mmCIF file of C-alpha atoms in Angstrom:
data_model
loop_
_atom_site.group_PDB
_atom_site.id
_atom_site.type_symbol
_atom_site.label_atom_id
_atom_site.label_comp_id
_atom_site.label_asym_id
_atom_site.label_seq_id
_atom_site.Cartn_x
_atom_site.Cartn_y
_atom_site.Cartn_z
ATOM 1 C CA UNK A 25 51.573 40.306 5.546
ATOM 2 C CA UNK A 26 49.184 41.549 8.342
ATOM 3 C CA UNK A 27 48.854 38.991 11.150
ATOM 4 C CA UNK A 28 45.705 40.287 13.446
ATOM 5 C CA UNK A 29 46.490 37.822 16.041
ATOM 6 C CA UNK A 30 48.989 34.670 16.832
ATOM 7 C CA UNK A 31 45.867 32.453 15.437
ATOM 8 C CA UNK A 32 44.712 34.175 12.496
ATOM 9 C CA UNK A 33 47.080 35.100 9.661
ATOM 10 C CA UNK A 34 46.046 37.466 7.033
ATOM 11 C CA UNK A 35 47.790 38.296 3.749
ATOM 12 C CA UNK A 36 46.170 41.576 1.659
ATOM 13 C CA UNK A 37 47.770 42.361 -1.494
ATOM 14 C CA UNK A 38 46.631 44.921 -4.216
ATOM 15 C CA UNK A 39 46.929 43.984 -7.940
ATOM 16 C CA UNK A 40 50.057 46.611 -8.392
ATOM 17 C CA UNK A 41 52.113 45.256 -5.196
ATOM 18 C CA UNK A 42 53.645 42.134 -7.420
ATOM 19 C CA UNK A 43 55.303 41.820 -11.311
ATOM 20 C CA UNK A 44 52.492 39.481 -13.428
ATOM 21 C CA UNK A 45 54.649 36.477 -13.746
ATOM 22 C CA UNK A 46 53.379 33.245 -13.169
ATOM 23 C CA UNK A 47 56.000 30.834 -15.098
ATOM 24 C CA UNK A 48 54.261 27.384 -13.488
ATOM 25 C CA UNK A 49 51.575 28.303 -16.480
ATOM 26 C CA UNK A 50 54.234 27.175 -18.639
ATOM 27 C CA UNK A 51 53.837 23.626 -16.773
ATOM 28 C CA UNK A 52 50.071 23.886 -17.322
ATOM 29 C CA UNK A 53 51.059 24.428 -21.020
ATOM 30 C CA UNK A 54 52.694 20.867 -21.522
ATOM 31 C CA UNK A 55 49.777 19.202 -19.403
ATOM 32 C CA UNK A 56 47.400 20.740 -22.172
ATOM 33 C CA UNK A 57 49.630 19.401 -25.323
ATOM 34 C CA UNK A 58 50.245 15.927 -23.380
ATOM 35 C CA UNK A 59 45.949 15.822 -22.786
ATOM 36 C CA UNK A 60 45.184 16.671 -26.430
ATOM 37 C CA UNK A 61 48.054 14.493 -27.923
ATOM 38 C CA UNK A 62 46.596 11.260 -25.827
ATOM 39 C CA UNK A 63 42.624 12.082 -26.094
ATOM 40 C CA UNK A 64 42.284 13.516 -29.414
ATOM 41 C CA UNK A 65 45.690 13.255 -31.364
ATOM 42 C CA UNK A 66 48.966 15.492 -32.729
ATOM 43 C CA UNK A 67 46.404 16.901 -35.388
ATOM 44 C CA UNK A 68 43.551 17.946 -32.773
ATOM 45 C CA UNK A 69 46.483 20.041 -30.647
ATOM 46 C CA UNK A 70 47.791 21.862 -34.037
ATOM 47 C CA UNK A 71 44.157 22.742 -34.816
ATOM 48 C CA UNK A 72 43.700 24.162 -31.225
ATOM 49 C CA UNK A 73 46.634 26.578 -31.439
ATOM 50 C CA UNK A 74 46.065 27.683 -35.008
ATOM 51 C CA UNK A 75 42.858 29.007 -33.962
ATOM 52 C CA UNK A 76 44.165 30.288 -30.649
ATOM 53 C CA UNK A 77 47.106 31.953 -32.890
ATOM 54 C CA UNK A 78 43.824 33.528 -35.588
ATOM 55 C CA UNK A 79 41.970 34.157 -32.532
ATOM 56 C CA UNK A 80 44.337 35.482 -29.447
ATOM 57 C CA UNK A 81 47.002 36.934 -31.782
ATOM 58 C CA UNK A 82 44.938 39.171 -33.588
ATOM 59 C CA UNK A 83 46.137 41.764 -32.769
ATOM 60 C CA UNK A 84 49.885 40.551 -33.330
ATOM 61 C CA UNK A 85 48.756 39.381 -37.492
ATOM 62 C CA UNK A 86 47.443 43.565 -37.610
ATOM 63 C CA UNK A 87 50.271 44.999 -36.403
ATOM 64 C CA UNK A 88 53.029 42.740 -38.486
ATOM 65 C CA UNK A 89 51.000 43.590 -41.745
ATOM 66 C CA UNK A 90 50.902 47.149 -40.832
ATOM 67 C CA UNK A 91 54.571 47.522 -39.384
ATOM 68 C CA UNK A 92 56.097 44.512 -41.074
ATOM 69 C CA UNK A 93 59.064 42.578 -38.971
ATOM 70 C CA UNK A 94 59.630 45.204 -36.247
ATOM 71 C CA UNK A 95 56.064 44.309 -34.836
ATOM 72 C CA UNK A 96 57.354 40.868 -34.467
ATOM 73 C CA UNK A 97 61.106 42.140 -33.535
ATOM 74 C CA UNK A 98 58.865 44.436 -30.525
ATOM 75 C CA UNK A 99 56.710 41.263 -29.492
ATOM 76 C CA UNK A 100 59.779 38.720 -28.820
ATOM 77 C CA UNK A 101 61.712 41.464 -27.292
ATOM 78 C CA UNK A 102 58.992 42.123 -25.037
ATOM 79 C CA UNK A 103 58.038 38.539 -23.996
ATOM 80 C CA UNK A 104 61.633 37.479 -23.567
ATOM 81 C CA UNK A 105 62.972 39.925 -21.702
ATOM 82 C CA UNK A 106 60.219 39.861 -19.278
ATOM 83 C CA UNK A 107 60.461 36.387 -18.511
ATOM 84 C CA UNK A 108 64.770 36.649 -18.477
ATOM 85 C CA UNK A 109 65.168 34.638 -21.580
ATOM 86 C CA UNK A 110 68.400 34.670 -23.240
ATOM 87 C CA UNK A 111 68.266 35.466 -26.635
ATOM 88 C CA UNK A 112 69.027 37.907 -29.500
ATOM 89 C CA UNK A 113 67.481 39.654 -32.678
ATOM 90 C CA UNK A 114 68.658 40.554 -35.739
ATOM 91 C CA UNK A 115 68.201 40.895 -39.339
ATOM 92 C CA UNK A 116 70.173 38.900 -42.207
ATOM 93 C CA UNK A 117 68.843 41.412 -45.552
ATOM 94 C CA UNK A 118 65.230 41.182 -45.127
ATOM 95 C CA UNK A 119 64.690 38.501 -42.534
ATOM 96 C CA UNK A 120 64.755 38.718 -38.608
ATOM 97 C CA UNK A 121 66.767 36.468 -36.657
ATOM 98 C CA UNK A 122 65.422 36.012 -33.135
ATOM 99 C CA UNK A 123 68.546 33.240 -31.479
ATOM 100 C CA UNK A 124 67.121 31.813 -28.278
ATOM 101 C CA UNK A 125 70.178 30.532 -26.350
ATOM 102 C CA UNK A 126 68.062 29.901 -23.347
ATOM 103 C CA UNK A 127 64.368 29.501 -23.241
ATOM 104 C CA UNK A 128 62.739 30.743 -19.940
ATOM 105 C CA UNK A 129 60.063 28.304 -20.014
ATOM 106 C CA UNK A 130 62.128 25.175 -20.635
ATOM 107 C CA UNK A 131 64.721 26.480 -18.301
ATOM 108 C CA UNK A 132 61.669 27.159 -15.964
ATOM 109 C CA UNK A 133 60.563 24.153 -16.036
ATOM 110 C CA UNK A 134 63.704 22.042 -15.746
ATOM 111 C CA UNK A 135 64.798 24.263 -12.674
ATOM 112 C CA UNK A 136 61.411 23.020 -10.677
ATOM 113 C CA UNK A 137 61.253 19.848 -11.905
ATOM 114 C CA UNK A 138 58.291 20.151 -13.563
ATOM 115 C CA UNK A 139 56.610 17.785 -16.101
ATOM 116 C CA UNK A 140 57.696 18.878 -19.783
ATOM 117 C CA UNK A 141 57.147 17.338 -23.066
ATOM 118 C CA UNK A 142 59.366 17.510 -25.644
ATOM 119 C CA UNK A 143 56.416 18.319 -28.206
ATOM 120 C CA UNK A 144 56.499 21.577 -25.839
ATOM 121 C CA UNK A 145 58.226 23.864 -28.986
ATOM 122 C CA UNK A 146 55.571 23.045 -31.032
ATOM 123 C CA UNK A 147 53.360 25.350 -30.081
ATOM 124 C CA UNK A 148 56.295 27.775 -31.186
ATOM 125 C CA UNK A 149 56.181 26.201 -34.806
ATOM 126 C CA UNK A 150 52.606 25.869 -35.614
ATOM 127 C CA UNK A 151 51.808 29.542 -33.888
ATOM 128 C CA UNK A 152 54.389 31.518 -35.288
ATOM 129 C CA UNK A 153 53.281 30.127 -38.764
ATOM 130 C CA UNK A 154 50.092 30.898 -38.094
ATOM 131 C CA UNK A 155 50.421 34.263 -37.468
ATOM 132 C CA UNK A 156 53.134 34.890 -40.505
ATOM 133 C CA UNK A 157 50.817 32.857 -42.976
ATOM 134 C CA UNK A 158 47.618 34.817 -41.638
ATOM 135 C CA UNK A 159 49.779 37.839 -42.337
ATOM 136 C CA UNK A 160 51.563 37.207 -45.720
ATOM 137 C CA UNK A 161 54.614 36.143 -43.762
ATOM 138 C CA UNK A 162 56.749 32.748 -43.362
ATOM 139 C CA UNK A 163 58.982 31.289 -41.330
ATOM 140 C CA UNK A 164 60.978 28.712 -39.751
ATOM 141 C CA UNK A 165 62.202 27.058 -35.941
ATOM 142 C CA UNK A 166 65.030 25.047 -36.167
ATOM 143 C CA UNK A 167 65.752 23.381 -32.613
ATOM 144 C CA UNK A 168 66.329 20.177 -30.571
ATOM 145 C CA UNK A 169 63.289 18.995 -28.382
ATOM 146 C CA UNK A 170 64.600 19.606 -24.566
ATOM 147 C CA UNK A 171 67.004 21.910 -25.470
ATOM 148 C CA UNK A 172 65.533 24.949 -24.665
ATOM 149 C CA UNK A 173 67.318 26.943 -27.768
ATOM 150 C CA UNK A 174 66.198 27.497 -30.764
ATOM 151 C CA UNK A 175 66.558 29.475 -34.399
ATOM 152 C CA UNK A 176 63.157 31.137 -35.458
ATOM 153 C CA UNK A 177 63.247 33.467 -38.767
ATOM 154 C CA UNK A 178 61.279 35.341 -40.362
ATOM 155 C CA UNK A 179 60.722 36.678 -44.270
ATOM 156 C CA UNK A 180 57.924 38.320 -46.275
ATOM 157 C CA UNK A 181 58.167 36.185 -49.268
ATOM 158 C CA UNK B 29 56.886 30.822 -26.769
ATOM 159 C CA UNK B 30 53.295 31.203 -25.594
ATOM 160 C CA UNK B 31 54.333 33.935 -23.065
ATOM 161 C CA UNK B 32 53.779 32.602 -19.649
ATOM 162 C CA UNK B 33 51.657 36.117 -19.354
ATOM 163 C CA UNK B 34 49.619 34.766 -22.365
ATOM 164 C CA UNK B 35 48.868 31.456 -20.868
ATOM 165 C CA UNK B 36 45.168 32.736 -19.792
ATOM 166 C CA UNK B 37 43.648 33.393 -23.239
ATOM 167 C CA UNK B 38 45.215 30.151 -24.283
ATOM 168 C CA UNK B 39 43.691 28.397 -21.875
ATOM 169 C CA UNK B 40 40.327 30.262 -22.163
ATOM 170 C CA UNK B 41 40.427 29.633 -26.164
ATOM 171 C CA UNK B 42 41.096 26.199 -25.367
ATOM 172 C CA UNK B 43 37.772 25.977 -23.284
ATOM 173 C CA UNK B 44 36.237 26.859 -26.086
ATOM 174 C CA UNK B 45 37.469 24.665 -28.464
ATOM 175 C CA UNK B 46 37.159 21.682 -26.232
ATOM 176 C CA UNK B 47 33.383 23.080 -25.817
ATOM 177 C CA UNK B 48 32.886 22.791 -29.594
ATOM 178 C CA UNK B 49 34.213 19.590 -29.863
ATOM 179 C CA UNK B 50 32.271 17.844 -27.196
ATOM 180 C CA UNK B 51 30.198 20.138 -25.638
ATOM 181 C CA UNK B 52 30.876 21.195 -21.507
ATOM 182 C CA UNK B 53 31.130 17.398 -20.915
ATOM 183 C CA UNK B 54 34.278 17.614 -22.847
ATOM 184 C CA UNK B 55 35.741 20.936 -20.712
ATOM 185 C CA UNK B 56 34.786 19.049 -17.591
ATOM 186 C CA UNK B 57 36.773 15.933 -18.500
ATOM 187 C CA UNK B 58 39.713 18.016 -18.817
ATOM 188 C CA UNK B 59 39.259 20.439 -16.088
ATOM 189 C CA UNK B 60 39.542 16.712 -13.869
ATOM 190 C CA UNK B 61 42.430 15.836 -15.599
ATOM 191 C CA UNK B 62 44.048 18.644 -15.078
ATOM 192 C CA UNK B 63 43.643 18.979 -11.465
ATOM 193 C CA UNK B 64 44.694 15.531 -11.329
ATOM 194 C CA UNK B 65 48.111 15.516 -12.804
ATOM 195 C CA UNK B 66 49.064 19.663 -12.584
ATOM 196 C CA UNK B 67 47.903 20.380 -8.931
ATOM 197 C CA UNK B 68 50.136 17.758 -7.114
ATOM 198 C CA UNK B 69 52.040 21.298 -5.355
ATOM 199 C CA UNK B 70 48.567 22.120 -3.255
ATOM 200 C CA UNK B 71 47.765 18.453 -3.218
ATOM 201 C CA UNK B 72 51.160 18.342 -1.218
ATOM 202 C CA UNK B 73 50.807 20.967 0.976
ATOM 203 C CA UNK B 74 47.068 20.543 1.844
ATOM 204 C CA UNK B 75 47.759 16.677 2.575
ATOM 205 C CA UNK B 76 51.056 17.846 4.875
ATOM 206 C CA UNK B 77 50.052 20.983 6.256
ATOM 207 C CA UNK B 78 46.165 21.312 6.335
ATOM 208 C CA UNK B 79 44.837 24.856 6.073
ATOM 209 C CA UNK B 80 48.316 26.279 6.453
ATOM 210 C CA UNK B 81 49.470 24.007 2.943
ATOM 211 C CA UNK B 82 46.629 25.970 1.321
ATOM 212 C CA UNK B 83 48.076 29.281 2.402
ATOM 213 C CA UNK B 84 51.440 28.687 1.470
ATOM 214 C CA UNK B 85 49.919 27.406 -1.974
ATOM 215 C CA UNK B 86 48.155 30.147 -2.996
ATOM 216 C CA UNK B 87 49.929 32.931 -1.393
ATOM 217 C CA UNK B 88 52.837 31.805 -4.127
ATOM 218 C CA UNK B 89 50.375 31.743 -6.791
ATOM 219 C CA UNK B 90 48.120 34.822 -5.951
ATOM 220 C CA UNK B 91 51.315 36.974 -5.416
ATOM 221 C CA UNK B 92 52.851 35.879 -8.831
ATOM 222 C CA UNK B 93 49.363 36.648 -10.531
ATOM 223 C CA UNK B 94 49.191 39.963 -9.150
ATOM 224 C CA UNK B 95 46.041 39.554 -7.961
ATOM 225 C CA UNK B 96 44.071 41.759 -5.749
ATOM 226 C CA UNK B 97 42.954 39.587 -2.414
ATOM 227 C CA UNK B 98 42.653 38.845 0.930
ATOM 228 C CA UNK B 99 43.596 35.338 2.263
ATOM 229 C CA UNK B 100 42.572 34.624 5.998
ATOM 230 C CA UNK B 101 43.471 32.008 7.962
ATOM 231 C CA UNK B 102 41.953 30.991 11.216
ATOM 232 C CA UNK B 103 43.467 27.943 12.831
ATOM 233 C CA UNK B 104 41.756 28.190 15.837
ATOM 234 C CA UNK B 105 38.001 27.868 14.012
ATOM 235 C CA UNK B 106 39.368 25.574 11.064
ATOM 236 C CA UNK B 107 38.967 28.115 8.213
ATOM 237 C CA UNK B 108 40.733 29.604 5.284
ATOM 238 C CA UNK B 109 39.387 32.087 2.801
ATOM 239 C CA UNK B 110 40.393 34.021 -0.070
ATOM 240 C CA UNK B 111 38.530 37.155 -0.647
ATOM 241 C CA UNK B 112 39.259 37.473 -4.335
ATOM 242 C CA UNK B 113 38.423 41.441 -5.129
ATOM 243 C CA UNK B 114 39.854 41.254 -9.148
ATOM 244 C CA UNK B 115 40.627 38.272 -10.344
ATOM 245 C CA UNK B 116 44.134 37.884 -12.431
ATOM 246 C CA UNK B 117 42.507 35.604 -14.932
ATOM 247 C CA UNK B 118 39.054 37.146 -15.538
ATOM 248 C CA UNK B 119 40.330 40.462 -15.152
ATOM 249 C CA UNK B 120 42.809 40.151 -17.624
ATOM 250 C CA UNK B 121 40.238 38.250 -20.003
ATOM 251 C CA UNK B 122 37.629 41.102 -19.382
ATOM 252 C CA UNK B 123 40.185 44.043 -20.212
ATOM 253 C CA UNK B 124 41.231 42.102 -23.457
ATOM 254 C CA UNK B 125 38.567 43.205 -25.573
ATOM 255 C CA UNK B 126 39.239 41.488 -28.944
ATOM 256 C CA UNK B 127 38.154 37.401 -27.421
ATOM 257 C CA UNK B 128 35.580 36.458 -25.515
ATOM 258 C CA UNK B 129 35.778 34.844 -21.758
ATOM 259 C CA UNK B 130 34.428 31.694 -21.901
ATOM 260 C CA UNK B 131 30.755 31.197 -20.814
ATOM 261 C CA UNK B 132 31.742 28.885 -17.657
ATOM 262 C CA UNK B 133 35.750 30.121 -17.605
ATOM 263 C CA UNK B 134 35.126 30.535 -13.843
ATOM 264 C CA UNK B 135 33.789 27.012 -13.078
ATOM 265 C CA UNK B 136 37.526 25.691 -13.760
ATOM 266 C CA UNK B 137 38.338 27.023 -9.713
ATOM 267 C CA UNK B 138 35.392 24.978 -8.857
ATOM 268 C CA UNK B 139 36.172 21.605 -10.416
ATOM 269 C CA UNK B 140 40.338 22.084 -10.250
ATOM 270 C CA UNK B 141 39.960 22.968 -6.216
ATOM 271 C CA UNK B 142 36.768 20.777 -5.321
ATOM 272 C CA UNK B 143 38.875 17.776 -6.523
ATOM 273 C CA UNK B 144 41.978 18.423 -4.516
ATOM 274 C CA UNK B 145 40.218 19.394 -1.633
ATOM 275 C CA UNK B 146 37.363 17.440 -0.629
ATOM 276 C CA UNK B 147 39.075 13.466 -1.156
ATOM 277 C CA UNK B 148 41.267 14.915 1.390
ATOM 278 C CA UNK B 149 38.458 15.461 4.180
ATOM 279 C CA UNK B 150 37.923 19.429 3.535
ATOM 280 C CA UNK B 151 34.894 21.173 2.793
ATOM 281 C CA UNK B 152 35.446 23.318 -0.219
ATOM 282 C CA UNK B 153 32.837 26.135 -1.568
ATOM 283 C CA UNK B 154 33.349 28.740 -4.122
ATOM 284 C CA UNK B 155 30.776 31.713 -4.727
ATOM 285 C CA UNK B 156 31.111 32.668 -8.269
ATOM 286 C CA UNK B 157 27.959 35.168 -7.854
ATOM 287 C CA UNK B 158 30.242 38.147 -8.830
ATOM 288 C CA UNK B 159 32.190 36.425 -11.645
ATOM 289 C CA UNK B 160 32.155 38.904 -14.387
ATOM 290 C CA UNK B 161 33.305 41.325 -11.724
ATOM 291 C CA UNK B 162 36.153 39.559 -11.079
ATOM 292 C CA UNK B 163 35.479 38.486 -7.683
ATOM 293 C CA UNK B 164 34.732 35.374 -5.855
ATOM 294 C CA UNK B 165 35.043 33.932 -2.319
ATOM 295 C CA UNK B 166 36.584 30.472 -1.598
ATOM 296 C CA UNK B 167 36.166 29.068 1.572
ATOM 297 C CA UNK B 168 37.755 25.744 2.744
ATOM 298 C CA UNK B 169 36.813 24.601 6.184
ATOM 299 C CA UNK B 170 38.184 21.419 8.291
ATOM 300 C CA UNK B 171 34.829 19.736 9.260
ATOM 301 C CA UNK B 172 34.203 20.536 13.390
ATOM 302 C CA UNK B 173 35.158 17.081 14.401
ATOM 303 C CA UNK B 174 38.434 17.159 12.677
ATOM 304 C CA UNK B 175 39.921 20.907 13.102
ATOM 305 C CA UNK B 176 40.524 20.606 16.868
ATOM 306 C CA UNK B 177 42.900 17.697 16.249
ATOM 307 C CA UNK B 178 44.361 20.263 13.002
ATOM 308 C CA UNK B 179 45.447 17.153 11.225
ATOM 309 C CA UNK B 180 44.604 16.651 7.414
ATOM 310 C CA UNK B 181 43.688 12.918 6.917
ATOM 311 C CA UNK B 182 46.544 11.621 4.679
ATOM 312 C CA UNK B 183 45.987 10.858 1.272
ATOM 313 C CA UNK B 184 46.216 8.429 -0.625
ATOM 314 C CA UNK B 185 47.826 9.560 -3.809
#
């Protein structure tokens, strides 16, 4: 921080000086699924993120056609680890296994005391089978609203 | 998970889909409702600290967005700015070439701020001329008569 004088204060960063991780957006998350839920209903907020899933992940629905289940074995690796979640992948015969022992959002959250709503991991359910349906994929996400863990697999059927 | 460093298309695809649903009424209604129940943090500060609550706020957030700035404060003359020279959000939906920003993505900083700010006696202007560049100024000023005595007027909320 540069401070010019004892009455003006002056903070000057460039867009390289910090990591892009901004976990409060995870907060801003549940106040979207709580505002859809109440003003337009459950089905309004599962439209909204299969188009943001068509839309968004793109990209993601190429690349898992092209590469199959590494794509998606590269893309939870990537997110996790970069926000610190604990978790593991691996395959059982043709389907990958991503465990989350600890989400980093849910733990985020709980840590600041944050608002959170347990309809949070459905965004997890309805995009992931977005993107695997959009692809020729399925998949499942077995876990316990508020726990912050979860099973996810995936299969080409 | 939505990645936390996903959040921003989300929420710029959701401006969109609100938008076809209702038209920018329907953005609007949630950009209020938003800034109602997710920005209590710089509703805090502002209300406890004045212009110095709005520093701490967004030097947190602009540091975790790795955002390219300059944030001045001047006690003395009542006045805090943020020189915003690329944007986190609108940078990041500019270099993501497969969606589109949303026509009025920017006008979220307006309505989200504006509605913290002003209720609690500041005078709050954005200049969104340079939008698509990525840049904008926001000003908040303490009104003459009030930033001598450097008190915010306490809020009600």
């Amino acid at each position: 921080m540069n401070t010019s004088s004892d009455k003006i204060k002056v903070l000057d960063c460039s867009a390289g000086d910090n990591e892009y991780l901004h976990k409060d957006f995870h907060g801003a998350l549940c106040y979207i699924i709580k505002y859809l839920d109440e003003v337009y209903g459950a089905e309004t907020l599962e439209e909204y993120l299969e188009q943001l899933a068509k839309s968004y992940y793109s990209p993601l629905i190429e690349k898992l056609k092209e590469k199959a289940l590494p794509a998606l074995e590269n893309h939870w690796k990537d997110i996790f680890t970069r926000e610190g979640g604990k978790f593991s992948l691996h395959y059982e015969n043709n389907t990958l296994v991503l465990n989350v022992d600890e989400c980093p959002a849910i733990a985020h959250l709980k840590k600041t005391g944050q608002f959170f709503t347990h309809r949070y991991c459905q965004t997890t359910v309805v995009v992931n089978k977005t993107i695997c349906h959009e692809a020729g994929y399925d998949c499942t996400c077995q876990y316990e609203p508020g726990r912050g863990r979860c099973v996810q697999k995936f299969w080409k059927p | 998970m939505i990645s936390c460093t996903e959040f921003i298309p989300a929420y710029n695809e959701l401006f969109k889909f609100l938008e076809r649903r209702g038209g920018k009424d329907a953005v609007v209604k949630f950009w209020e409702n938003l800034s109602d129940s997710f920005l209590t943090k710089l509703r805090d500060l502002a209300a406890k600290k004045g212009l110095t609550g709005c520093f701490e706020y967004w030097q947190n957030v602009l540091t975790e967005e790795s955002a390219d700035f300059r944030m001045t404060l001047d006690e003395e003359n009542g006045l805090f700015e943020i020189r915003m020279r690329y944007c986190p959000s609108m940078g990041r939906l500019i270099e993501t070439t497969h969606i589109e920003p949303y026509r009025f993505y920017c006008e979220h900083c307006d309505t989200l701020y504006r509605r913290v700010l002003e209720p609690l006696g500041f005078e709050y202007h954005i200049d969104l001329s340079s939008s698509r560049q990525a840049k904008c100024l926001i000003t908040v000023r303490l009104p003459p008569a009030r930033f001598k005595t450097k008190k915010p007027r306490k809020t009600k909320k």
